[in-house]
XYZ file of C-alpha atoms in Angstrom:
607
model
C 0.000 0.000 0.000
C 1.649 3.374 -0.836
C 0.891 6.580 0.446
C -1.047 7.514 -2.872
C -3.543 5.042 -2.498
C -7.310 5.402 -2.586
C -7.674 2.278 -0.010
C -9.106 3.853 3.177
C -6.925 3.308 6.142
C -8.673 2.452 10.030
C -8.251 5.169 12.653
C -7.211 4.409 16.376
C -8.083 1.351 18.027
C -11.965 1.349 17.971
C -11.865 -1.812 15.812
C -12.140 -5.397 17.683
C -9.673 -6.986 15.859
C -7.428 -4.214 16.353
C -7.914 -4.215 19.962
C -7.798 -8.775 19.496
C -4.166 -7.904 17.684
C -2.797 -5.762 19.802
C -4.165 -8.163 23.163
C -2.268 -10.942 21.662
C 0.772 -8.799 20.994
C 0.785 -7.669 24.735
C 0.352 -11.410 26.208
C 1.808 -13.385 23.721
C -1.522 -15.671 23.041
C -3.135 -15.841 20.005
C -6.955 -14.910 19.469
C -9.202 -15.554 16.424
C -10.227 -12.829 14.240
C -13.097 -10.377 14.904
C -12.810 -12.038 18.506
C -14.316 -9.198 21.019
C -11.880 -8.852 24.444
C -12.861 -7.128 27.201
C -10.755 -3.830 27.968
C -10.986 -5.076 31.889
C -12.371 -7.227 34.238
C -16.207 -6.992 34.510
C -17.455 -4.714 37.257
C -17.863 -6.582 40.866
C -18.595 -3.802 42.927
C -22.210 -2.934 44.320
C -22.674 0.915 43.928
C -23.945 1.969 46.626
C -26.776 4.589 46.874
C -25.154 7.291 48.728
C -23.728 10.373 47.901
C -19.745 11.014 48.781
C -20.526 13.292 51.043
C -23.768 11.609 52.670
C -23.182 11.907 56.481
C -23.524 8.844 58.478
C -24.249 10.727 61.591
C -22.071 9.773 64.156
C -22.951 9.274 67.830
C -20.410 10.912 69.452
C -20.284 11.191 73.028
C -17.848 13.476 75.175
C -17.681 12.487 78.916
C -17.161 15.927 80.997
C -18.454 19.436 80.582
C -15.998 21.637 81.848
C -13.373 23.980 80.099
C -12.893 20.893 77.315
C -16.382 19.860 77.124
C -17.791 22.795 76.572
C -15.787 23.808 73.789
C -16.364 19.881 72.391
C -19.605 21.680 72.539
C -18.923 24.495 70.117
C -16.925 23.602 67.648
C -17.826 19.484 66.453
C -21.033 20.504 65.773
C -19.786 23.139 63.339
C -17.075 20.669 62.078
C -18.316 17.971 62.055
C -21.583 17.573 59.804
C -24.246 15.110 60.708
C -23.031 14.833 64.347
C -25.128 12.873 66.957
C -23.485 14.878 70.232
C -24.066 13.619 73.796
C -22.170 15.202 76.495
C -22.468 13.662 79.906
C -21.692 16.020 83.111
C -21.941 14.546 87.159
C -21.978 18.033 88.146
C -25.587 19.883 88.123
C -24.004 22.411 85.453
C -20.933 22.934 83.247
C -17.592 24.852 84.820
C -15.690 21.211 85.914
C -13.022 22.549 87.716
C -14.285 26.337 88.226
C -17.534 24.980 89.603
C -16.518 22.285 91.685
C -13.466 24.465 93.357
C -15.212 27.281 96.417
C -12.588 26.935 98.678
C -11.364 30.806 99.489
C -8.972 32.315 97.125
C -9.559 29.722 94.422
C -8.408 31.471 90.888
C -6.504 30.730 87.965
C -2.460 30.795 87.882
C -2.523 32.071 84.368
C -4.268 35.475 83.566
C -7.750 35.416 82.469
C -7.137 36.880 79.011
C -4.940 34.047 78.308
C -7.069 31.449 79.598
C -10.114 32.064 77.246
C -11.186 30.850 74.298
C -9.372 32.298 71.579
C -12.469 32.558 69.432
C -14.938 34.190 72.023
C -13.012 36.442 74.479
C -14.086 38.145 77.112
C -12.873 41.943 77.524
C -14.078 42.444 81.003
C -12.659 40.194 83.395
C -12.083 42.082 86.527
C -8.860 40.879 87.983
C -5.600 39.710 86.253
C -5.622 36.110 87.842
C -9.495 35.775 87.815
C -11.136 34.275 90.493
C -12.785 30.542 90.228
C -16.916 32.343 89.962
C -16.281 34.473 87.855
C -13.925 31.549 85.244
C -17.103 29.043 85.669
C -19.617 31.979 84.636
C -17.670 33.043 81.402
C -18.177 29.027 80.178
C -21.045 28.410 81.639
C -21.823 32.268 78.960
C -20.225 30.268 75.893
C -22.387 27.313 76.428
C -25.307 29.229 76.607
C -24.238 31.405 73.315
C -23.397 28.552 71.589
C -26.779 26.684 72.619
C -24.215 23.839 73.918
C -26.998 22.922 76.527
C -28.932 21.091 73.867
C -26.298 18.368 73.857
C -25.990 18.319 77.592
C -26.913 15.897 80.262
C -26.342 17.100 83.722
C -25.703 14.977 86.489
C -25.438 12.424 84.796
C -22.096 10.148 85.600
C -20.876 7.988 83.654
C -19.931 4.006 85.497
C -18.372 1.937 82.141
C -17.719 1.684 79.055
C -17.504 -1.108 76.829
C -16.258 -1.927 73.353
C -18.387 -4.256 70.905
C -15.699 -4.787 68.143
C -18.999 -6.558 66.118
C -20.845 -3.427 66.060
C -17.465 -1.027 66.133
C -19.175 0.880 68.933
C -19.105 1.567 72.825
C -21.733 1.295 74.968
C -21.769 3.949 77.836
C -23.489 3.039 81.395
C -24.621 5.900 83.158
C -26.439 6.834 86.244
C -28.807 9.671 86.610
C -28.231 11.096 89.738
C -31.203 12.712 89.962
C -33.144 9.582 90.420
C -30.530 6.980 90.644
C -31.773 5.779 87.483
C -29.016 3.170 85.559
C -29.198 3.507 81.428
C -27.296 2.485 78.528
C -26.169 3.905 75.660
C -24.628 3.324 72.194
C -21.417 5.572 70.830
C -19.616 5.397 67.454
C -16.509 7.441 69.069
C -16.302 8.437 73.281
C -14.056 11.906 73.615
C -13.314 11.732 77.432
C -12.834 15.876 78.886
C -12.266 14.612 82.321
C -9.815 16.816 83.460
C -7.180 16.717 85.774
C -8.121 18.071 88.879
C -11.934 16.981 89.915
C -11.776 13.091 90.238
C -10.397 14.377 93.566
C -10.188 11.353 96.778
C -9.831 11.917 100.795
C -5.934 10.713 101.317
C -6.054 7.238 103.025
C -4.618 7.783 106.602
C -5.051 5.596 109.249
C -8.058 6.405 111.232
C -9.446 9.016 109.024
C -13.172 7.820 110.260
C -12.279 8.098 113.754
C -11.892 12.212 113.423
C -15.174 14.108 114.831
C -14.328 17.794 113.507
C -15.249 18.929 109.972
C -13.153 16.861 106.914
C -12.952 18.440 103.443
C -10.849 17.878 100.499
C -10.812 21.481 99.016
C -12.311 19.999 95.961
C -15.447 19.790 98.040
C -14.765 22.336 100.418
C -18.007 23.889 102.647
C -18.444 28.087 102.489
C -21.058 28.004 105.531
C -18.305 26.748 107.812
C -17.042 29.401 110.161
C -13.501 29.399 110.382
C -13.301 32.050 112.854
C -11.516 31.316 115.870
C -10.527 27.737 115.037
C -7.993 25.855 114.310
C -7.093 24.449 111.529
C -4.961 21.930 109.579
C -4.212 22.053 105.593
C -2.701 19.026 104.009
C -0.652 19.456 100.704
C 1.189 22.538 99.125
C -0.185 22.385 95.564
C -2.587 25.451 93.793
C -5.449 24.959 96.008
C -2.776 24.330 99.625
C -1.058 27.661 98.362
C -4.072 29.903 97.687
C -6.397 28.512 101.068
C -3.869 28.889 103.135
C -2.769 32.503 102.086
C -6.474 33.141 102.005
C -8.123 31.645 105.178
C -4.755 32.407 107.619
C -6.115 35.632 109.051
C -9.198 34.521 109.675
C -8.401 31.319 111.934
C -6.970 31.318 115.625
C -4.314 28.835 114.163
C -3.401 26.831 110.981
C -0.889 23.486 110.507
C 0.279 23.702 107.146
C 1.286 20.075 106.439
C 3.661 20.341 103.145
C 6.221 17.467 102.811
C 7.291 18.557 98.777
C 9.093 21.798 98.499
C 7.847 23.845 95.646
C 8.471 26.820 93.647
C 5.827 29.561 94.757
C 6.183 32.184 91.876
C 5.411 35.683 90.761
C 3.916 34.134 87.545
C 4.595 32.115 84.322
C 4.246 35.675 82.189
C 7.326 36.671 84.465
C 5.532 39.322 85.852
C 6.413 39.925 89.492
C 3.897 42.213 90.624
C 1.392 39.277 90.180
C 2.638 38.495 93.463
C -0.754 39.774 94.614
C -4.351 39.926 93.830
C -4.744 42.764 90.541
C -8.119 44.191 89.707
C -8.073 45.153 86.313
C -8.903 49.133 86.237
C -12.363 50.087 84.963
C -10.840 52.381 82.088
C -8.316 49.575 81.023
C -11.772 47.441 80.575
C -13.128 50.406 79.134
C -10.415 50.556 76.175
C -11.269 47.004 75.109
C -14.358 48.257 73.512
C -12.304 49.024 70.174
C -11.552 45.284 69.181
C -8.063 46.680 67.459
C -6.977 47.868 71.111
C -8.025 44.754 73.005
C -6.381 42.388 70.238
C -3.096 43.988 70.852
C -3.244 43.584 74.231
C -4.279 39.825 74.022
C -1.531 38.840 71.897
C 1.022 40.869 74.285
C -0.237 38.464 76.792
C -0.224 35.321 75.230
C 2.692 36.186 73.047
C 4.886 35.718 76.955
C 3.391 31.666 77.264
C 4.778 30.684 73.534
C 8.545 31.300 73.981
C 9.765 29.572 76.893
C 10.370 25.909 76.408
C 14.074 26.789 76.619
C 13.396 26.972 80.413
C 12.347 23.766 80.596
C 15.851 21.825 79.511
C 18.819 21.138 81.995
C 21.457 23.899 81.840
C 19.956 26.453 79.821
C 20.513 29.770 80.727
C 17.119 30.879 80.590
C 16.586 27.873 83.638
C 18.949 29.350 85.477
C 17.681 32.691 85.463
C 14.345 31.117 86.380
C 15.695 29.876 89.412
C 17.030 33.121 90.350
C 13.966 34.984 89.613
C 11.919 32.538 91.897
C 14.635 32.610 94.681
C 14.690 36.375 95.212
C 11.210 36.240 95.438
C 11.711 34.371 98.562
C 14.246 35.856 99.769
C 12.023 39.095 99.793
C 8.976 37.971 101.026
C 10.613 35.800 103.958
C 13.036 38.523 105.077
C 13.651 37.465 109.150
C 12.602 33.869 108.775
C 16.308 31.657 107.263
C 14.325 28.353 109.152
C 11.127 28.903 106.588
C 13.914 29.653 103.712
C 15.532 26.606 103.959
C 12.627 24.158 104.716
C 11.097 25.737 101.148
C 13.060 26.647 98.808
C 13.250 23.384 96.191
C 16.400 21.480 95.360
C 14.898 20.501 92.268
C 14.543 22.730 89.084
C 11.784 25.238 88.312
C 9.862 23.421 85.898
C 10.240 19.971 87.112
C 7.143 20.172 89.868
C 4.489 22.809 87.929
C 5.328 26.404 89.966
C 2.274 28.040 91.236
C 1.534 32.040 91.624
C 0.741 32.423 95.332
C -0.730 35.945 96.576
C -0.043 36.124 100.283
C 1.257 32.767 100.679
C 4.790 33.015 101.439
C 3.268 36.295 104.204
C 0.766 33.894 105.471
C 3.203 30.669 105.968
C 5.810 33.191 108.246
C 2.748 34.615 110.457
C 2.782 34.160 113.775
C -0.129 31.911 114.041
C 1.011 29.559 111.463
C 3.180 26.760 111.642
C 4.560 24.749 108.509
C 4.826 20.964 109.192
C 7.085 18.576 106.634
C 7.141 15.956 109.267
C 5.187 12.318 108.033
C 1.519 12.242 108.776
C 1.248 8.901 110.796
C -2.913 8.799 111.549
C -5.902 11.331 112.347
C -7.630 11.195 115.616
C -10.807 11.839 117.043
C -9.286 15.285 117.639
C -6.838 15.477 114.985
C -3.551 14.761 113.614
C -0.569 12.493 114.886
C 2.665 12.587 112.802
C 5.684 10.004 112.982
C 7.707 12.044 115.947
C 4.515 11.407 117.825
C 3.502 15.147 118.343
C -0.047 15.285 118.073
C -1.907 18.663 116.916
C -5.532 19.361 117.673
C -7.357 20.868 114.945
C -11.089 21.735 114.644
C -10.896 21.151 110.993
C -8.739 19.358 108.227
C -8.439 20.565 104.575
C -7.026 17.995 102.396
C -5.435 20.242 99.360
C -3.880 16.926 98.211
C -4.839 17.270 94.630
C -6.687 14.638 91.837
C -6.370 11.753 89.677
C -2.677 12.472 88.919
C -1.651 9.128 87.383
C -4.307 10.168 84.751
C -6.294 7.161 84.835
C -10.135 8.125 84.121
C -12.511 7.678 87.222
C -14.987 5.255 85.216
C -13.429 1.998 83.978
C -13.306 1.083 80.216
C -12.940 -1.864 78.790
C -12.120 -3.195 75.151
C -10.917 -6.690 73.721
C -10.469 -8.415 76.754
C -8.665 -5.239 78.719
C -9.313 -2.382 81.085
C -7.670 0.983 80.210
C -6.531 1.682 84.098
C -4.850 -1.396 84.394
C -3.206 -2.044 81.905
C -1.785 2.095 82.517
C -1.176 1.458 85.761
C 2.155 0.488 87.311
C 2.840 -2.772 87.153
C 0.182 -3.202 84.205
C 0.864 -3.943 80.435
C 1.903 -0.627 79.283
C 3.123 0.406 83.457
C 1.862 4.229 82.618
C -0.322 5.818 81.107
C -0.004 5.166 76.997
C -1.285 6.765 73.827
C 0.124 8.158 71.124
C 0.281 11.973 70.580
C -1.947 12.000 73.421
C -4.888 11.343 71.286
C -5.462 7.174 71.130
C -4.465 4.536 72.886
C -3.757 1.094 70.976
C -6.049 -1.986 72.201
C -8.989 0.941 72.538
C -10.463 1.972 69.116
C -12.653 4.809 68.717
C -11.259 6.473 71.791
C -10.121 9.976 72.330
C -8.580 12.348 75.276
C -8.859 15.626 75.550
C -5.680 16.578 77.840
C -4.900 13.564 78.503
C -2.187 12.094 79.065
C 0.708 13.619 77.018
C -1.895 15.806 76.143
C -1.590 19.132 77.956
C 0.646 22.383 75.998
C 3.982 22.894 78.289
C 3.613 26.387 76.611
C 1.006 28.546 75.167
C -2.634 28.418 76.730
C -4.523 25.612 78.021
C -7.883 26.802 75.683
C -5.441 27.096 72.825
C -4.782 23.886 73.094
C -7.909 22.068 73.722
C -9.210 23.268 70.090
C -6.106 22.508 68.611
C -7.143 18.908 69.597
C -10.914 19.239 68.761
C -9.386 20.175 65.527
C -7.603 17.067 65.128
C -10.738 14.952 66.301
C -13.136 16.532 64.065
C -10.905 15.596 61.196
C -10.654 12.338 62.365
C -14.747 11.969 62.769
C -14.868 13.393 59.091
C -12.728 10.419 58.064
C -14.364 8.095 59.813
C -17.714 9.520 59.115
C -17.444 10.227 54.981
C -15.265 6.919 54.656
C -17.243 4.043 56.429
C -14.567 3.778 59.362
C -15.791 0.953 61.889
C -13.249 1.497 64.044
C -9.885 3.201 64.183
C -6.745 3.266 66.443
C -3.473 4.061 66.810
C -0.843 1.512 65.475
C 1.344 -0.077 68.594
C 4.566 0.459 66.734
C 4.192 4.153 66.017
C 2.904 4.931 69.543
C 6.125 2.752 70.862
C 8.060 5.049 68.926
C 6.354 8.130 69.799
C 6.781 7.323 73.456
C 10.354 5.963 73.369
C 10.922 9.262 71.478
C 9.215 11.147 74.680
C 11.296 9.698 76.919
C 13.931 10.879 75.281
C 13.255 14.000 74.956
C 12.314 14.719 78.506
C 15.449 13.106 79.848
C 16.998 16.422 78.755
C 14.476 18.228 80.593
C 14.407 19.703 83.952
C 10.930 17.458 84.132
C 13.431 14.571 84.756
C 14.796 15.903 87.970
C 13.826 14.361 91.141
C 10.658 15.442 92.415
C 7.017 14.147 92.349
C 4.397 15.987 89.995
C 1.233 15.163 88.149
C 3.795 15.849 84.923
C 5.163 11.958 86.311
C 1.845 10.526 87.704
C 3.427 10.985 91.138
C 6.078 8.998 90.748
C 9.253 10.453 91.789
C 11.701 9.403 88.794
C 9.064 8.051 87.079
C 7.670 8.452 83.735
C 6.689 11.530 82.365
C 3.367 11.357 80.884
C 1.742 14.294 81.531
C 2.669 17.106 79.505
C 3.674 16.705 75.706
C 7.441 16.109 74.528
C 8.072 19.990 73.171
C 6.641 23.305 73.307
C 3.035 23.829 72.620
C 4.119 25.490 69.233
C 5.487 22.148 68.559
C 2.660 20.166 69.562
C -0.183 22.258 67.391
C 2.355 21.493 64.574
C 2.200 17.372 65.209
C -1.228 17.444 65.445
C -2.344 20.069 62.217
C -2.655 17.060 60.069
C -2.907 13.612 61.241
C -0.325 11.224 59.953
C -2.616 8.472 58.653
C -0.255 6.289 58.088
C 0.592 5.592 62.131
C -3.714 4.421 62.209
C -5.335 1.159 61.693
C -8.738 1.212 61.060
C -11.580 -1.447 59.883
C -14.456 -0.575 57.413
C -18.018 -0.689 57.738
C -18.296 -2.103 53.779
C -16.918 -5.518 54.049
C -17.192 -6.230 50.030
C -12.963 -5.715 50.379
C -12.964 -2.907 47.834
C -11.947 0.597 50.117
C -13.784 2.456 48.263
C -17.234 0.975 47.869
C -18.851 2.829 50.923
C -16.325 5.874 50.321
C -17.153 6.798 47.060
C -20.539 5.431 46.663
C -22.867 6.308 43.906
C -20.123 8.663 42.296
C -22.000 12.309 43.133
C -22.090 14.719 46.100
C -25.279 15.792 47.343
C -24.614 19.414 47.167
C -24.234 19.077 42.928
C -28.200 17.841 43.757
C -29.629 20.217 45.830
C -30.694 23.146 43.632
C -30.387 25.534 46.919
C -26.800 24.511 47.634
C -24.179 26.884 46.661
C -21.520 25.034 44.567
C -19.329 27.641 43.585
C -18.413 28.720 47.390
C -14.813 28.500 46.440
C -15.274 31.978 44.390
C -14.764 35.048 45.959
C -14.422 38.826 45.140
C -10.297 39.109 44.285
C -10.085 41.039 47.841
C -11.183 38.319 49.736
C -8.747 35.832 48.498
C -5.802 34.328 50.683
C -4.179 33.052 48.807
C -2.747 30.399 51.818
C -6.361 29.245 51.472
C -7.573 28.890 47.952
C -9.266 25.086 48.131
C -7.620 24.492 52.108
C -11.170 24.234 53.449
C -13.305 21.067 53.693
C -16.530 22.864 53.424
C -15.647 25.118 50.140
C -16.146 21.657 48.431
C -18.737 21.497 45.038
């Protein structure tokens, strides 16, 4: 054939016996003439009727309503379309901490326009370090504005959980303690918001029953008891120890502080020394907040001082050292006539390594004449009071135990899941001997778990509210996975969370965290782990957790026809392109508007 010639030539490879020829080319195998092939296998995948973007509607449940819970509250429900939310509260309102805590002088150790949400601030808090009312009334405000009460049930408290791997879901049993009344429920995911400090416990001294004057842990601590003229013992030297004693001293005949750790009382973590004492916000300070341009200046001025010193957390540093000094002179100044006082407090330990606590009037009310600071052993209570091991005994009308919470982190309900129960197998001497997760966020052997601050969990910079969304964040995009892609259940891989924790303990070893002293950062445990804070500076720890590593997660599907996408991608539309209301050009803006950081970023600017 030449390239003259009239004889019409086929075009591309729409001919069977083109596409038979060039088969048998490819394999080798020889096929008759005008034979038809398929191109592929035939289809053996139901399509399923739902849209990409269909939500299964979750049941999500988040156990605890204070600080965490409440903004659970807020933001799923905005990320997280087609949420079922449940969140359960033993309390008779939301606040955890700030409205369990009436002891006198409870308050915050960080300043109140730091810890806020960083969405919803508030521009007229009235002191500096705000007091514990007036922190539980600001939340208690956002759940209201946020209509976060919808989701709520109060006092109810939740007894077990348990794991059906058949169903890929936990069942919840909780009591209503309004009527005692026992009921069950069904979860795809459980977010625990716990807390650290309200699982609170009596210490266990011998003959703790027999005592017949008023017994308190501070947690639980009674306002119509009138302290005047009586005597009075406080156990424990942590927050709550430091601010009832400075704030009930003068008002007592006589107070036993019982304090067997040293710690670091400080000015504050801002560095700001005058902190020392109670500071009411001036009314025409509050007043210039009203112009949103002044009042974000002065926010990030505050916050800016909690994102820049990890430094002083590792051995040696200079900026340590100058911590130290900065913390020593401000005992030295407020304990000026009292050497016996300086010596039995000052730490031998580095700031840092036991969390340093802003005390206003403490070290004045520890050096008063009517005060006298035990370290000596508690051996048992009496029926009048309290016996330590040199055999003195002390008569007290009343006994504060300031002796803190759950510090090894274990939650106060037990949970169980394929054949184990998360607080023993955390607890020392148990599978794991502390408590384990990875990035703070799962633990393996428990799917479809998450903590909010828990352990590893909790910014050693920055602000505590900063932090808790930054790990909402990272759970709603982990319910949007398991949500839009048919996720039964999902977990952290053991490997990866072995290597995030061996990489921990690393890490801290070069800390001051790592010197010895006994903390909720180490469950207690003088030399022990460190579990509860994260390996790094907050900064560091928002950037782990911006965009989950998928790769370090195991998960098991819903569809069980083996393809991953069959549930996924479903019937091959999204059910905006179908709604003739929907707006599916959201990703167009006026040119202004544009950042350019964020053209096609956002999950919901989706056709």
């Amino acid at each position: 054939m030449t390239a003259d010639s009239n004889t019409e030539v086929p075009k591309g490879n729409n001919s069977p016996n083109v596409a038979a020829n060039s088969n048998a080319l490819e394999t080798g195998t020889s096929v008759p003439a005008g034979a038809e092939i398929p191109l592929h296998p035939p289809p053996h995948v139901e399509i399923l009727e739902r849209n990409i973007d269909t939500s299964r509607q979750l049941r999500v449940a988040v156990i605890g309503a204070g600080l965490s819970g409440v903004t659970a509250g807020i933001l799923l429900p905005a990320k997280v379309p087609g949420i079922k939310l449940a969140i359960f509260e033993k309390n008779a309102d939301v606040g955890g901490t700030w409205f369990e805590n009436v002891y006198p002088g409870v308050r915050c150790d960080v300043p109140a326009h730091v810890y806020q949400s960083t969405f919803d601030p508030n521009t007229q808090w009235s002191e500096q370090f705000a007091q514990g009312a007036e922190i539980r009334d600001y939340w208690q405000s956002l759940a209201k504005k946020y209509s976060v009460y919808q989701y709520l049930k109060l006092s109810h408290e939740v007894q077990d959980l348990n794991w059906d791997g058949s169903k890929g879901s936990w069942s919840i049993r909780v009591t209503n303690l309004l009527n005692q009344q026992e009921f069950v429920e069904e979860f795809d995911y459980v977010l625990t918001a716990i807390g650290r400090f309200n699982a609170w416990k009596l210490p266990d001294y011998p003959g703790r029953d027999e005592f017949k004057g008023l017994l308190r842990h501070a947690s639980h601590y009674d306002p119509s008891f009138d302290l005047s003229g009586k005597r009075v013992a406080i156990i424990g030297n942590g927050a709550s120890g430091i601010q009832l004693t400075a704030n009930i001293q003068k008002r007592v005949a006589h107070l036993d502080h019982y304090a067997r750790n040293k710690t670091w009382v400080t000015a504050s973590f801002s560095g700001d020394v005058t902190s020392l004492s109670p500071i009411e916000i001036p009314p025409e300070k509050r007043q210039s907040f009203a112009d949103p341009k002044e009042y974000l200046k002065y926010r990030k001025q505050e916050e800016e001082k909690y994102w820049r010193g990890f430094k002083g957390w590792l051995k040696g540093t200079e900026e340590n050292e100058a911590r130290r000094a900065e913390y020593l002179k401000i005992y030295q100044d407020r304990l000026v006539g009292h050497p016996e006082l300086l010596e039995k407090l000052v730490p031998d330990f580095s700031p840092g390594c036991r969390r340093p606590t802003p005390g206003p009037g403490y070290l004045e009310a520890i050096s008063s004449s009517n005060v006298e600071y035990i370290q000596t052993e508690i051996k048992r209570f009496t029926e009048t009071g309290i016996e330590t091991t040199d055999g003195q005994h002390r008569e007290v009308d009343a006994i504060f135990c300031a002796t803190g919470a759950n510090v090894d982190q274990v939650p106060p309900f037990k949970i169980y899941a394929n054949g184990k129960e998360l607080g023993e197998v955390w607890k020392r001497g148990g599978e794991f001997g502390s408590p384990y997760t990875y990035l703070g966020v799962s633990s393996p052997g428990f799917p479809n778990l998450g903590f909010i601050l828990g352990p590893y969990g909790f910014g050693s910079s920055g602000s505590i509210p900063y932090t808790v969304e930054v790990q909402i964040a990272f759970y709603s995009k982990l319910l949007r996975k398991i949500d839009l892609e048919g996720i039964k259940s999902i977990q952290a891989k053991k490997d990866a969370t072995d290597e995030f924790i061996q990489w921990s303990d690393s890490l801290f070893q070069k800390t001051v965290l790592s010197d010895n002293c006994s903390s909720w950062y180490n469950g207690g445990n003088r030399g022990g782990r460190v579990h509860g804070i994260w390996p790094g500076s907050s900064g560091h720890m928002a950037t782990a957790l911006r965009q989950p590593r998928w790769e370090d997660w195991e998960y098991e599907l819903l569809n069980d026809s083996g393809n991953r996408f069959a549930w996924f991608f479903g019937n091959g539309v999204t059910s905006k392109e179908l709604d003739p209301e929907a707006d599916v050009t959201g990703y167009l803006k006026e040119p202004s508007q544009v950042d350019i950081k964020d053209v096609h970023e956002t999950w919901w600017g989706i056709p």
